[in-house]
Amino acid sequence: MAAGYNWLLVLSSVFLCNLVKTFLPSISSFLSKVLQKDAEQEMEMRTEIQNMRLELSTISMMDEFARYARLERKINKMTDKLKTHVKSRTAQQAKMKWIVNIVFYILQAALMISLIWKYYADPVTVVPSKWISPLERLVAFPSGVAGGVGITCWLVVCNKVVAIGLHANSLQLWRCADV
Amino acid sequence: MEPGEETSGRSAAQRRAESRRRRLLQNSEQRMNRIVGFNKSDSDSSEARRAMEPRFHLDLDRNESWSPPVSTKRLSPYVSEAGGSSATPCETPERRGSPLPDSREDMGEDDVSRGVRQRPRGELSGDEHSRSPRRGLQKYLSRFDDAMKLRGQLGSEKAAQDSSTDPEELDSFRLFRLTGSVLLAVFVRIFVCQYLSIFAPFLTLELAYMGLYKYFPKVEKKMKTTVLTAALLLSGIPAEVINHSMDTYRKMGDVFADLCVYFFTFIMCHELILLFGSESS
């Protein structure tokens, strides 16, 4: 009975891979948020800068020039520090994105290779060979069973169909979000 | 009279020398032409020869319009003057006044042919030598400009892709194609596949799509500047050819997508029929 559902197993694996691929940016941003430790510090710095700017707007430059200049220098210093922080955070995010992508592609490749390895000799499903007559060898590759649908052919077909389906779905979601 | 004879003899020698010198100076251009290896008859034959010569410098230059190879441009600045004179090298006064007329007359043609032989076909004259690097530089600069523009375009498109999540539109014809493929697959599984290969109805459907294509509103597809198109553009292939190739490539992709959807639906139907058939039995 389980042998009859090979096509479904391959299809679900491909679907899962494509689904995870769609959510890769969200996953990487979530992971970078989780792993980021100095987010609070950055927030504090931002609020502090805002407070100091407010204070600066209340000071008259003519009357209290020394105080004004001191505060302005402080704001500049803090802004520079914040910029360095943001820069390092962006670099970290890019690094995280890169690592997540690499890990995903390695896992996907491992999954595909293992599927091909498993169903190298067995077709995922069998139909009468006459139905697919001119291309039966191509469709059956690499199993070589007459009328069988080989793993490579099925993987390609599933990938294409799932990509089209997910694309149409994302398009609909995007339209809904627009409305 | 001896001194007179002497003076007359000396003066005659001097006169001869003077006249020879003058002749040489007068025919300096023709002499130079002979040295360079050009004469009028050569100019006539060179037209035909130039047509057979490879013109790599012209073929490579896609920005400039093709200019016919004119033989007068080919050689030295002396060429135009030499072309104007009707005298062949054999008829030149220099030749006539040469001390060895026979040998020189034999050498006249020999010289010409030697002059031609001295310069191989692919070799350029001094003028072209000075012109082709300039042209090459212009070509290089234009290509460099193109490369910089394409780089900017690629960068901006990539940034736009990163920033916006706007997916590519599924136009009505594409939707129609996919729906048709699904419906045909179901129909074929239920009624046709017992009698015919499943690819025959699919090919008929594709032919029908080709005919129906013109009845659907044409969607202006945005041409994406990929690295491949940029490389093709920079290698000198015209943009129209690239557009045509990309259009063909896109159509092939559409047919492949249809085939995948058709085959997938067919197998799914088959499996579902098997499942329900086994359950009912």
Short mmCIF file of C-alpha atoms in Angstrom, two decimals, chain B residues 38 43 46-48 50-51 55 57-58 66-75 79 125 127-128 131:
data_model
loop_
_atom_site.label_atom_id
_atom_site.label_comp_id
_atom_site.label_asym_id
_atom_site.label_seq_id
_atom_site.Cartn_x
_atom_site.Cartn_y
_atom_site.Cartn_z
CA PHE B 38 51.50 51.14 -55.61
CA SER B 43 44.87 50.44 -57.74
CA SER B 46 43.28 46.24 -55.50
CA GLU B 47 39.55 47.10 -55.43
CA ALA B 48 38.68 43.52 -56.21
CA ARG B 50 40.17 44.44 -51.06
CA ALA B 51 36.68 43.06 -51.43
CA ARG B 55 37.42 43.32 -42.84
CA HIS B 57 37.96 45.99 -38.15
CA LEU B 58 34.71 46.93 -39.90
CA TRP B 66 29.76 50.29 -43.14
CA SER B 67 31.86 52.34 -45.47
CA PRO B 68 32.93 50.85 -48.78
CA PRO B 69 36.59 50.01 -48.93
CA VAL B 70 38.14 52.61 -51.18
CA SER B 71 41.53 51.77 -52.46
CA THR B 72 42.72 55.37 -52.47
CA LYS B 73 42.26 55.44 -48.72
CA ARG B 74 44.26 52.40 -48.29
CA LEU B 75 47.79 53.50 -48.75
CA VAL B 79 48.25 57.51 -53.56
CA SER B 125 49.37 50.86 -44.31
CA ASP B 127 47.47 55.56 -42.22
CA GLU B 128 45.25 52.66 -41.27
CA ARG B 131 43.37 54.98 -37.57
#
